PDB file of C-alpha atoms in Angstrom:
ATOM      1  CA  MET A   1       0.358 -18.688 -34.069  1.00  0.00           C
ATOM      2  CA  ASP A   2       1.550 -20.531 -37.105  1.00  0.00           C
ATOM      3  CA  TRP A   3      -1.012 -21.641 -39.709  1.00  0.00           C
ATOM      4  CA  ILE A   4      -0.706 -25.323 -39.098  1.00  0.00           C
ATOM      5  CA  THR A   5      -1.152 -25.062 -35.478  1.00  0.00           C
ATOM      6  CA  GLY A   6      -4.196 -23.118 -36.243  1.00  0.00           C
ATOM      7  CA  ILE A   7      -5.646 -25.691 -38.675  1.00  0.00           C
ATOM      8  CA  GLN A   8      -5.012 -28.411 -36.005  1.00  0.00           C
ATOM      9  CA  GLN A   9      -6.829 -26.521 -33.323  1.00  0.00           C
ATOM     10  CA  ALA A  10      -9.596 -26.142 -35.973  1.00  0.00           C
ATOM     11  CA  ILE A  11      -9.792 -29.691 -36.644  1.00  0.00           C
ATOM     12  CA  ASP A  12      -9.783 -30.694 -32.750  1.00  0.00           C
ATOM     13  CA  TYR A  13     -12.863 -28.294 -32.458  1.00  0.00           C
ATOM     14  CA  ILE A  14     -14.578 -30.055 -35.393  1.00  0.00           C
ATOM     15  CA  GLU A  15     -13.803 -33.452 -33.938  1.00  0.00           C
ATOM     16  CA  ASP A  16     -15.285 -32.387 -30.530  1.00  0.00           C
ATOM     17  CA  ASN A  17     -18.518 -31.071 -32.292  1.00  0.00           C
ATOM     18  CA  LEU A  18     -19.463 -33.787 -34.930  1.00  0.00           C
ATOM     19  CA  THR A  19     -22.732 -34.264 -33.290  1.00  0.00           C
ATOM     20  CA  GLU A  20     -23.423 -30.687 -33.133  1.00  0.00           C
ATOM     21  CA  THR A  21     -24.201 -27.877 -35.549  1.00  0.00           C
ATOM     22  CA  ILE A  22     -20.732 -26.534 -36.696  1.00  0.00           C
ATOM     23  CA  ASP A  23     -20.414 -23.054 -37.448  1.00  0.00           C
ATOM     24  CA  TYR A  24     -17.713 -22.319 -40.074  1.00  0.00           C
ATOM     25  CA  GLU A  25     -16.939 -19.095 -38.704  1.00  0.00           C
ATOM     26  CA  GLU A  26     -16.470 -20.573 -35.106  1.00  0.00           C
ATOM     27  CA  VAL A  27     -14.130 -23.212 -36.907  1.00  0.00           C
ATOM     28  CA  ALA A  28     -12.075 -20.384 -38.725  1.00  0.00           C
ATOM     29  CA  LYS A  29     -11.727 -18.517 -35.243  1.00  0.00           C
ATOM     30  CA  ARG A  30      -9.464 -21.305 -33.997  1.00  0.00           C
ATOM     31  CA  CYS A  31      -6.941 -20.229 -36.388  1.00  0.00           C
ATOM     32  CA  TYR A  32      -7.592 -16.494 -36.440  1.00  0.00           C
ATOM     33  CA  SER A  33      -8.926 -16.541 -40.051  1.00  0.00           C
ATOM     34  CA  SER A  34     -11.971 -15.587 -41.963  1.00  0.00           C
ATOM     35  CA  SER A  35     -14.282 -18.443 -42.811  1.00  0.00           C
ATOM     36  CA  TYR A  36     -13.621 -17.965 -46.531  1.00  0.00           C
ATOM     37  CA  HIS A  37      -9.862 -17.826 -46.221  1.00  0.00           C
ATOM     38  CA  PHE A  38      -9.810 -20.987 -44.011  1.00  0.00           C
ATOM     39  CA  GLN A  39     -12.065 -23.030 -46.307  1.00  0.00           C
ATOM     40  CA  ARG A  40     -10.201 -22.121 -49.381  1.00  0.00           C
ATOM     41  CA  VAL A  41      -6.689 -22.912 -47.669  1.00  0.00           C
ATOM     42  CA  PHE A  42      -8.025 -26.138 -45.955  1.00  0.00           C
ATOM     43  CA  SER A  43      -9.354 -27.436 -49.366  1.00  0.00           C
ATOM     44  CA  ILE A  44      -6.115 -26.573 -51.242  1.00  0.00           C
ATOM     45  CA  LEU A  45      -3.990 -28.401 -48.683  1.00  0.00           C
ATOM     46  CA  CYS A  46      -6.309 -31.276 -47.972  1.00  0.00           C
ATOM     47  CA  GLY A  47      -7.832 -32.007 -51.403  1.00  0.00           C
ATOM     48  CA  TYR A  48     -11.397 -31.662 -50.107  1.00  0.00           C
ATOM     49  CA  THR A  49     -13.643 -29.192 -48.816  1.00  0.00           C
ATOM     50  CA  LEU A  50     -14.267 -28.570 -45.073  1.00  0.00           C
ATOM     51  CA  GLY A  51     -18.012 -29.683 -45.516  1.00  0.00           C
ATOM     52  CA  GLU A  52     -16.741 -32.993 -47.178  1.00  0.00           C
ATOM     53  CA  TYR A  53     -14.512 -33.615 -44.401  1.00  0.00           C
ATOM     54  CA  ILE A  54     -17.224 -33.056 -41.653  1.00  0.00           C
ATOM     55  CA  ARG A  55     -19.555 -35.168 -43.539  1.00  0.00           C
ATOM     56  CA  ASN A  56     -17.136 -38.061 -44.189  1.00  0.00           C
ATOM     57  CA  ARG A  57     -16.176 -38.034 -40.472  1.00  0.00           C
ATOM     58  CA  ARG A  58     -19.897 -38.216 -39.478  1.00  0.00           C
ATOM     59  CA  LEU A  59     -20.745 -40.856 -41.778  1.00  0.00           C
ATOM     60  CA  THR A  60     -17.780 -42.794 -40.654  1.00  0.00           C
ATOM     61  CA  LEU A  61     -18.806 -42.643 -36.891  1.00  0.00           C
ATOM     62  CA  ALA A  62     -22.500 -43.184 -37.890  1.00  0.00           C
ATOM     63  CA  GLY A  63     -21.443 -46.659 -39.625  1.00  0.00           C
ATOM     64  CA  ARG A  64     -19.407 -47.718 -36.780  1.00  0.00           C
ATOM     65  CA  GLU A  65     -22.198 -46.904 -34.297  1.00  0.00           C
ATOM     66  CA  LEU A  66     -24.678 -48.984 -36.324  1.00  0.00           C
ATOM     67  CA  ALA A  67     -22.365 -51.862 -36.806  1.00  0.00           C
ATOM     68  CA  THR A  68     -21.509 -52.065 -32.929  1.00  0.00           C
ATOM     69  CA  THR A  69     -24.365 -51.016 -31.141  1.00  0.00           C
ATOM     70  CA  ASN A  70     -28.136 -51.464 -31.152  1.00  0.00           C
ATOM     71  CA  ALA A  71     -28.901 -47.891 -31.771  1.00  0.00           C
ATOM     72  CA  LYS A  72     -31.987 -47.362 -34.138  1.00  0.00           C
ATOM     73  CA  VAL A  73     -31.137 -45.758 -37.568  1.00  0.00           C
ATOM     74  CA  ILE A  74     -33.528 -42.769 -36.989  1.00  0.00           C
ATOM     75  CA  ASP A  75     -31.672 -41.772 -33.755  1.00  0.00           C
ATOM     76  CA  VAL A  76     -28.231 -42.173 -35.649  1.00  0.00           C
ATOM     77  CA  ALA A  77     -29.321 -40.089 -38.294  1.00  0.00           C
ATOM     78  CA  MET A  78     -30.403 -37.268 -35.910  1.00  0.00           C
ATOM     79  CA  LYS A  79     -27.263 -37.485 -33.731  1.00  0.00           C
ATOM     80  CA  TYR A  80     -25.146 -36.693 -36.897  1.00  0.00           C
ATOM     81  CA  GLY A  81     -27.273 -33.957 -38.235  1.00  0.00           C
ATOM     82  CA  TYR A  82     -29.667 -35.564 -40.757  1.00  0.00           C
ATOM     83  CA  GLU A  83     -33.282 -34.137 -40.671  1.00  0.00           C
ATOM     84  CA  SER A  84     -34.683 -37.373 -42.043  1.00  0.00           C
ATOM     85  CA  PRO A  85     -34.011 -41.014 -42.359  1.00  0.00           C
ATOM     86  CA  ASP A  86     -34.290 -40.848 -46.093  1.00  0.00           C
ATOM     87  CA  SER A  87     -31.477 -38.166 -46.262  1.00  0.00           C
ATOM     88  CA  PHE A  88     -29.391 -40.252 -44.139  1.00  0.00           C
ATOM     89  CA  ALA A  89     -29.848 -43.309 -46.040  1.00  0.00           C
ATOM     90  CA  LYS A  90     -28.972 -41.541 -49.242  1.00  0.00           C
ATOM     91  CA  ALA A  91     -25.812 -39.925 -47.692  1.00  0.00           C
ATOM     92  CA  PHE A  92     -24.834 -43.303 -46.012  1.00  0.00           C
ATOM     93  CA  GLN A  93     -25.339 -45.407 -49.222  1.00  0.00           C
ATOM     94  CA  LYS A  94     -23.324 -42.963 -51.196  1.00  0.00           C
ATOM     95  CA  PHE A  95     -20.427 -43.063 -48.754  1.00  0.00           C
ATOM     96  CA  HIS A  96     -20.305 -46.722 -47.594  1.00  0.00           C
ATOM     97  CA  GLY A  97     -22.045 -48.475 -50.588  1.00  0.00           C
ATOM     98  CA  ILE A  98     -24.651 -50.017 -48.395  1.00  0.00           C
ATOM     99  CA  LEU A  99     -27.839 -48.853 -46.693  1.00  0.00           C
ATOM    100  CA  PRO A 100     -27.869 -47.979 -42.944  1.00  0.00           C
ATOM    101  CA  SER A 101     -29.989 -51.152 -42.213  1.00  0.00           C
ATOM    102  CA  GLN A 102     -27.467 -53.347 -43.662  1.00  0.00           C
ATOM    103  CA  ALA A 103     -24.537 -52.001 -41.530  1.00  0.00           C
ATOM    104  CA  ARG A 104     -25.358 -54.681 -38.773  1.00  0.00           C
ATOM    105  CA  ASN A 105     -25.337 -57.530 -41.142  1.00  0.00           C
ATOM    106  CA  ASN A 106     -22.316 -59.813 -40.438  1.00  0.00           C
ATOM    107  CA  GLY A 107     -19.641 -59.116 -42.945  1.00  0.00           C
ATOM    108  CA  SER A 108     -20.789 -55.892 -44.195  1.00  0.00           C
ATOM    109  CA  ASN A 109     -18.009 -53.733 -45.434  1.00  0.00           C
ATOM    110  CA  LEU A 110     -17.841 -50.222 -44.118  1.00  0.00           C
ATOM    111  CA  LYS A 111     -15.701 -47.400 -45.079  1.00  0.00           C
ATOM    112  CA  SER A 112     -13.711 -45.392 -42.766  1.00  0.00           C
ATOM    113  CA  PHE A 113     -12.696 -41.688 -43.156  1.00  0.00           C
ATOM    114  CA  SER A 114      -9.787 -41.101 -40.687  1.00  0.00           C
ATOM    115  CA  ARG A 115      -9.437 -37.925 -38.582  1.00  0.00           C
ATOM    116  CA  LEU A 116      -6.939 -35.540 -39.805  1.00  0.00           C
ATOM    117  CA  VAL A 117      -3.758 -35.021 -37.685  1.00  0.00           C
ATOM    118  CA  LEU A 118      -1.232 -32.657 -38.927  1.00  0.00           C
ATOM    119  CA  LYS A 119       2.326 -33.620 -38.299  1.00  0.00           C
ATOM    120  CA  PHE A 120       5.501 -31.166 -38.580  1.00  0.00           C
ATOM    121  CA  SER A 121       7.882 -31.817 -41.338  1.00  0.00           C
ATOM    122  CA  LEU A 122      10.621 -29.808 -42.969  1.00  0.00           C
ATOM    123  CA  GLU A 123       9.399 -28.162 -46.154  1.00  0.00           C
ATOM    124  CA  GLY A 124      10.770 -25.481 -48.328  1.00  0.00           C
ATOM    125  CA  GLY A 125      14.452 -25.047 -49.087  1.00  0.00           C
ATOM    126  CA  THR A 126      13.567 -24.589 -52.836  1.00  0.00           C
ATOM    127  CA  THR A 127      13.112 -21.404 -54.912  1.00  0.00           C
ATOM    128  CA  MET A 128       9.572 -20.131 -55.948  1.00  0.00           C
ATOM    129  CA  ASN A 129       9.599 -17.579 -58.430  1.00  0.00           C
ATOM    130  CA  TYR A 130       6.545 -15.189 -58.342  1.00  0.00           C
ATOM    131  CA  ARG A 131       5.497 -11.649 -58.817  1.00  0.00           C
ATOM    132  CA  ILE A 132       2.728  -9.483 -57.202  1.00  0.00           C
ATOM    133  CA  VAL A 133       0.589  -7.641 -59.862  1.00  0.00           C
ATOM    134  CA  ASP A 134      -2.005  -4.907 -59.419  1.00  0.00           C
ATOM    135  CA  LYS A 135      -4.327  -6.313 -62.441  1.00  0.00           C
ATOM    136  CA  GLU A 136      -6.687  -3.899 -64.041  1.00  0.00           C
ATOM    137  CA  SER A 137     -10.254  -5.053 -64.612  1.00  0.00           C
ATOM    138  CA  LEU A 138     -10.572  -7.645 -67.350  1.00  0.00           C
ATOM    139  CA  VAL A 139     -13.693  -8.771 -69.298  1.00  0.00           C
ATOM    140  CA  LEU A 140     -13.561 -12.338 -70.638  1.00  0.00           C
ATOM    141  CA  LEU A 141     -15.963 -14.497 -72.731  1.00  0.00           C
ATOM    142  CA  GLY A 142     -16.533 -18.141 -71.465  1.00  0.00           C
ATOM    143  CA  HIS A 143     -18.602 -20.924 -70.646  1.00  0.00           C
ATOM    144  CA  GLY A 144     -19.288 -21.852 -67.142  1.00  0.00           C
ATOM    145  CA  ILE A 145     -20.544 -24.788 -64.996  1.00  0.00           C
ATOM    146  CA  LYS A 146     -21.245 -25.395 -61.403  1.00  0.00           C
ATOM    147  CA  CYS A 147     -18.933 -28.035 -59.711  1.00  0.00           C
ATOM    148  CA  SER A 148     -19.024 -29.342 -56.129  1.00  0.00           C
ATOM    149  CA  GLY A 149     -16.206 -30.201 -54.149  1.00  0.00           C
ATOM    150  CA  CYS A 150     -12.558 -28.855 -54.364  1.00  0.00           C
ATOM    151  CA  PRO A 151     -10.867 -27.920 -57.521  1.00  0.00           C
ATOM    152  CA  THR A 152      -7.429 -29.506 -56.398  1.00  0.00           C
ATOM    153  CA  ASN A 153      -8.866 -32.907 -55.718  1.00  0.00           C
ATOM    154  CA  ALA A 154      -7.156 -35.009 -58.358  1.00  0.00           C
ATOM    155  CA  ASP A 155      -9.363 -37.947 -57.669  1.00  0.00           C
ATOM    156  CA  ASN A 156     -12.565 -36.189 -57.811  1.00  0.00           C
ATOM    157  CA  THR A 157     -13.542 -32.483 -58.820  1.00  0.00           C
ATOM    158  CA  TYR A 158     -10.477 -31.971 -60.755  1.00  0.00           C
ATOM    159  CA  GLU A 159     -11.716 -34.740 -63.208  1.00  0.00           C
ATOM    160  CA  GLU A 160     -14.828 -32.852 -63.356  1.00  0.00           C
ATOM    161  CA  THR A 161     -13.230 -29.611 -64.654  1.00  0.00           C
ATOM    162  CA  LYS A 162     -11.118 -31.508 -66.881  1.00  0.00           C
ATOM    163  CA  ARG A 163     -14.514 -33.063 -68.457  1.00  0.00           C
ATOM    164  CA  HIS A 164     -15.627 -29.538 -68.946  1.00  0.00           C
ATOM    165  CA  TRP A 165     -12.841 -29.022 -71.414  1.00  0.00           C
ATOM    166  CA  GLN A 166     -13.311 -32.395 -72.965  1.00  0.00           C
ATOM    167  CA  LYS A 167     -17.072 -32.029 -73.473  1.00  0.00           C
ATOM    168  CA  SER A 168     -17.112 -28.462 -74.639  1.00  0.00           C
ATOM    169  CA  LYS A 169     -15.360 -28.857 -78.073  1.00  0.00           C
ATOM    170  CA  ASP A 170     -18.045 -26.890 -79.793  1.00  0.00           C
ATOM    171  CA  ILE A 171     -17.961 -24.302 -77.350  1.00  0.00           C
ATOM    172  CA  ILE A 172     -14.024 -24.029 -77.642  1.00  0.00           C
ATOM    173  CA  ARG A 173     -14.237 -23.727 -81.562  1.00  0.00           C
ATOM    174  CA  LYS A 174     -16.783 -20.844 -80.832  1.00  0.00           C
ATOM    175  CA  LEU A 175     -14.452 -19.065 -78.466  1.00  0.00           C
ATOM    176  CA  LYS A 176     -11.529 -19.338 -80.637  1.00  0.00           C
ATOM    177  CA  THR A 177     -13.065 -17.159 -83.092  1.00  0.00           C
ATOM    178  CA  PHE A 178     -13.449 -14.252 -80.428  1.00  0.00           C
ATOM    179  CA  ARG A 179     -10.009 -14.420 -78.518  1.00  0.00           C
ATOM    180  CA  ASN A 180      -7.673 -11.689 -79.122  1.00  0.00           C
ATOM    181  CA  ASP A 181      -4.541 -13.743 -78.192  1.00  0.00           C
ATOM    182  CA  ALA A 182      -4.251 -16.922 -80.043  1.00  0.00           C
ATOM    183  CA  PRO A 183      -2.508 -19.397 -77.788  1.00  0.00           C
ATOM    184  CA  VAL A 184      -3.987 -18.057 -74.313  1.00  0.00           C
ATOM    185  CA  TRP A 185      -7.007 -19.856 -72.560  1.00  0.00           C
ATOM    186  CA  TYR A 186      -8.292 -18.798 -69.053  1.00  0.00           C
ATOM    187  CA  ASP A 187      -9.290 -21.326 -66.448  1.00  0.00           C
ATOM    188  CA  VAL A 188     -11.359 -19.031 -64.024  1.00  0.00           C
ATOM    189  CA  TYR A 189     -12.610 -20.391 -60.551  1.00  0.00           C
ATOM    190  CA  THR A 190     -15.120 -18.222 -58.646  1.00  0.00           C
ATOM    191  CA  ASP A 191     -18.253 -18.338 -56.474  1.00  0.00           C
ATOM    192  CA  PHE A 192     -16.726 -20.468 -53.719  1.00  0.00           C
ATOM    193  CA  VAL A 193     -19.599 -21.061 -51.429  1.00  0.00           C
ATOM    194  CA  ASN A 194     -19.230 -23.960 -49.211  1.00  0.00           C
ATOM    195  CA  ASP A 195     -19.000 -27.097 -51.184  1.00  0.00           C
ATOM    196  CA  GLU A 196     -19.458 -25.474 -54.358  1.00  0.00           C
ATOM    197  CA  PHE A 197     -17.700 -23.315 -57.130  1.00  0.00           C
ATOM    198  CA  THR A 198     -18.111 -22.068 -60.704  1.00  0.00           C
ATOM    199  CA  HIS A 199     -15.394 -23.220 -63.277  1.00  0.00           C
ATOM    200  CA  ILE A 200     -15.419 -21.068 -66.474  1.00  0.00           C
ATOM    201  CA  ILE A 201     -13.346 -21.856 -69.612  1.00  0.00           C
ATOM    202  CA  ALA A 202     -12.714 -18.389 -71.156  1.00  0.00           C
ATOM    203  CA  VAL A 203     -10.805 -16.047 -73.675  1.00  0.00           C
ATOM    204  CA  ASP A 204      -9.875 -12.418 -73.643  1.00  0.00           C
ATOM    205  CA  SER A 205     -12.269 -11.030 -76.100  1.00  0.00           C
ATOM    206  CA  SER A 206     -11.996  -7.110 -75.837  1.00  0.00           C
ATOM    207  CA  THR A 207     -15.641  -6.580 -76.247  1.00  0.00           C
ATOM    208  CA  ALA A 208     -18.770  -8.283 -74.882  1.00  0.00           C
ATOM    209  CA  HIS A 209     -20.760 -10.801 -76.859  1.00  0.00           C
ATOM    210  CA  THR A 210     -24.200 -11.934 -76.656  1.00  0.00           C
ATOM    211  CA  GLU A 211     -23.558 -15.615 -78.210  1.00  0.00           C
ATOM    212  CA  LYS A 212     -25.611 -18.742 -77.324  1.00  0.00           C
ATOM    213  CA  ASP A 213     -24.070 -20.694 -74.400  1.00  0.00           C
ATOM    214  CA  LEU A 214     -21.351 -18.089 -73.717  1.00  0.00           C
ATOM    215  CA  ILE A 215     -21.361 -15.649 -70.930  1.00  0.00           C
ATOM    216  CA  ASN A 216     -19.386 -12.369 -70.401  1.00  0.00           C
ATOM    217  CA  ILE A 217     -17.160 -12.497 -67.155  1.00  0.00           C
ATOM    218  CA  SER A 218     -15.958  -9.188 -65.426  1.00  0.00           C
ATOM    219  CA  ILE A 219     -12.907  -9.674 -63.444  1.00  0.00           C
ATOM    220  CA  PRO A 220     -12.565  -6.607 -61.317  1.00  0.00           C
ATOM    221  CA  ALA A 221      -9.241  -4.947 -60.736  1.00  0.00           C
ATOM    222  CA  HIS A 222      -7.515  -6.549 -58.007  1.00  0.00           C
ATOM    223  CA  LYS A 223      -3.946  -7.497 -56.515  1.00  0.00           C
ATOM    224  CA  TYR A 224      -2.601 -10.887 -57.564  1.00  0.00           C
ATOM    225  CA  ALA A 225       0.290 -13.235 -56.700  1.00  0.00           C
ATOM    226  CA  VAL A 226       1.374 -14.834 -59.930  1.00  0.00           C
ATOM    227  CA  PHE A 227       3.237 -18.176 -60.083  1.00  0.00           C
ATOM    228  CA  GLU A 228       4.334 -20.249 -63.192  1.00  0.00           C
ATOM    229  CA  THR A 229       4.482 -23.946 -63.875  1.00  0.00           C
ATOM    230  CA  SER A 230       7.483 -25.276 -65.817  1.00  0.00           C
ATOM    231  CA  CYS A 231       7.170 -25.551 -69.666  1.00  0.00           C
ATOM    232  CA  CYS A 232       5.660 -28.938 -70.585  1.00  0.00           C
ATOM    233  CA  GLU A 233       3.183 -30.772 -72.619  1.00  0.00           C
ATOM    234  CA  SER A 234       0.552 -30.532 -69.941  1.00  0.00           C
ATOM    235  CA  PRO A 235       1.071 -27.672 -67.626  1.00  0.00           C
ATOM    236  CA  ASP A 236      -2.585 -28.621 -66.093  1.00  0.00           C
ATOM    237  CA  ASP A 237      -1.054 -31.624 -64.454  1.00  0.00           C
ATOM    238  CA  GLU A 238       1.356 -29.368 -62.509  1.00  0.00           C
ATOM    239  CA  TRP A 239      -0.888 -26.664 -61.235  1.00  0.00           C
ATOM    240  CA  VAL A 240      -2.542 -28.889 -58.278  1.00  0.00           C
ATOM    241  CA  LEU A 241       0.850 -29.752 -56.615  1.00  0.00           C
ATOM    242  CA  LEU A 242       1.995 -26.062 -57.285  1.00  0.00           C
ATOM    243  CA  MET A 243      -1.121 -24.636 -55.686  1.00  0.00           C
ATOM    244  CA  LYS A 244      -0.316 -26.872 -52.505  1.00  0.00           C
ATOM    245  CA  LYS A 245       3.155 -25.629 -52.311  1.00  0.00           C
ATOM    246  CA  ILE A 246       2.094 -21.957 -52.715  1.00  0.00           C
ATOM    247  CA  VAL A 247      -0.373 -22.337 -49.768  1.00  0.00           C
ATOM    248  CA  ALA A 248       1.872 -24.506 -47.600  1.00  0.00           C
ATOM    249  CA  GLU A 249       5.173 -22.756 -48.282  1.00  0.00           C
ATOM    250  CA  TRP A 250       4.818 -19.303 -49.633  1.00  0.00           C
ATOM    251  CA  LEU A 251       1.471 -17.880 -48.177  1.00  0.00           C
ATOM    252  CA  PRO A 252       2.402 -18.338 -44.508  1.00  0.00           C
ATOM    253  CA  THR A 253       5.631 -16.317 -44.846  1.00  0.00           C
ATOM    254  CA  THR A 254       3.968 -13.360 -46.403  1.00  0.00           C
ATOM    255  CA  GLN A 255       1.413 -10.567 -45.183  1.00  0.00           C
ATOM    256  CA  TYR A 256      -1.099 -11.841 -47.657  1.00  0.00           C
ATOM    257  CA  LYS A 257      -4.075 -13.943 -47.431  1.00  0.00           C
ATOM    258  CA  ILE A 258      -6.436 -15.399 -50.248  1.00  0.00           C
ATOM    259  CA  SER A 259      -9.148 -12.851 -51.001  1.00  0.00           C
ATOM    260  CA  GLU A 260     -12.639 -13.562 -52.349  1.00  0.00           C
ATOM    261  CA  HIS A 261     -12.044 -12.660 -55.885  1.00  0.00           C
ATOM    262  CA  PRO A 262     -11.666 -15.160 -58.639  1.00  0.00           C
ATOM    263  CA  GLN A 263      -8.659 -17.317 -59.104  1.00  0.00           C
ATOM    264  CA  ILE A 264      -7.391 -17.348 -62.735  1.00  0.00           C
ATOM    265  CA  ASN A 265      -5.208 -20.009 -64.242  1.00  0.00           C
ATOM    266  CA  ARG A 266      -3.835 -18.397 -67.561  1.00  0.00           C
ATOM    267  CA  LEU A 267      -2.732 -21.155 -70.019  1.00  0.00           C
ATOM    268  CA  PHE A 268      -0.245 -20.575 -72.810  1.00  0.00           C
ATOM    269  CA  PHE A 269      -1.077 -23.303 -74.813  1.00  0.00           C
ATOM    270  CA  ASN A 270       1.474 -23.230 -77.657  1.00  0.00           C
ATOM    271  CA  ASP A 271       2.232 -26.071 -80.143  1.00  0.00           C
ATOM    272  CA  ASP A 272       5.711 -26.155 -79.154  1.00  0.00           C
ATOM    273  CA  TYR A 273       5.795 -27.988 -75.853  1.00  0.00           C
ATOM    274  CA  SER A 274       8.783 -26.111 -74.973  1.00  0.00           C
ATOM    275  CA  GLU A 275       6.805 -22.772 -74.829  1.00  0.00           C
ATOM    276  CA  ARG A 276       3.735 -24.294 -73.190  1.00  0.00           C
ATOM    277  CA  TYR A 277       3.134 -23.225 -69.560  1.00  0.00           C
ATOM    278  CA  MET A 278       0.609 -21.970 -67.080  1.00  0.00           C
ATOM    279  CA  GLU A 279       0.129 -19.018 -64.787  1.00  0.00           C
ATOM    280  CA  ILE A 280      -1.584 -19.280 -61.634  1.00  0.00           C
ATOM    281  CA  TRP A 281      -3.081 -16.001 -60.628  1.00  0.00           C
ATOM    282  CA  ILE A 282      -3.880 -16.087 -56.718  1.00  0.00           C
ATOM    283  CA  PRO A 283      -6.205 -13.316 -55.540  1.00  0.00           C
ATOM    284  CA  ILE A 284      -4.579 -11.778 -52.377  1.00  0.00           C
ATOM    285  CA  GLU A 285      -5.101  -8.986 -49.839  1.00  0.00           C
ATOM    286  CA  GLU A 286      -3.463  -7.845 -46.663  1.00  0.00           C
ATOM    287  CA  LYS A 287      -3.841 -10.034 -43.269  1.00  0.00           C
TER     288      LYS A 287
END
């Protein structure tokens, strides 16, 4: 079974069970994948997490039901998996911009998050340079924050990780004093659990430190597939599109799947734009 067909079967299963408890392991079985691998690939391809998709679809249907029937708010809340009217009202207002009780008002605006339907299209036909590396263990020094959502969502979470860089100027100045390789920075993405992950700005520092606001990150030895962006002023703007291309075109043609180890973006931030680029280190293992 190809990966696209598997994802469509998983989406069909989700849509058939939006009013039931959805087990992510059961969703992943529809494309013969582990839950972790399915969630990572789904979020990279779609730009939002599996949890966000399910939540947005439920709130879409809940809004439609409140606007077109006489169903009670509490009944609709329970139907779509909310344990209390308060939690439902909070989620509903965040998504639709109005309270559930206002959905029946004439002229109220509701949002609609449409069902995913995957369509076949010809992709590829281009060259992708990569290398497979058995990387030794590495100790980095950095500063981490918890993020929610998908790191490749350019409209939402991606902005959150960019703000991490923008609002960490004091931390960055401190990290510069410890790094071994002057122009090299690391973006580390780890601890992917449902709708959350940890983003770490880091440097290679040889030895561990006990500095305020900084943490030591141990990256275990592992196999990685390494891809490079082109040289440009802002390689960070290219990596999201490159990630989707890796998952959509390269990964399905190999014997590998994404593993649960940290993903590393290694940024060579040279003053000369012609030498500035990013390496994307995708942790992989045999299928």
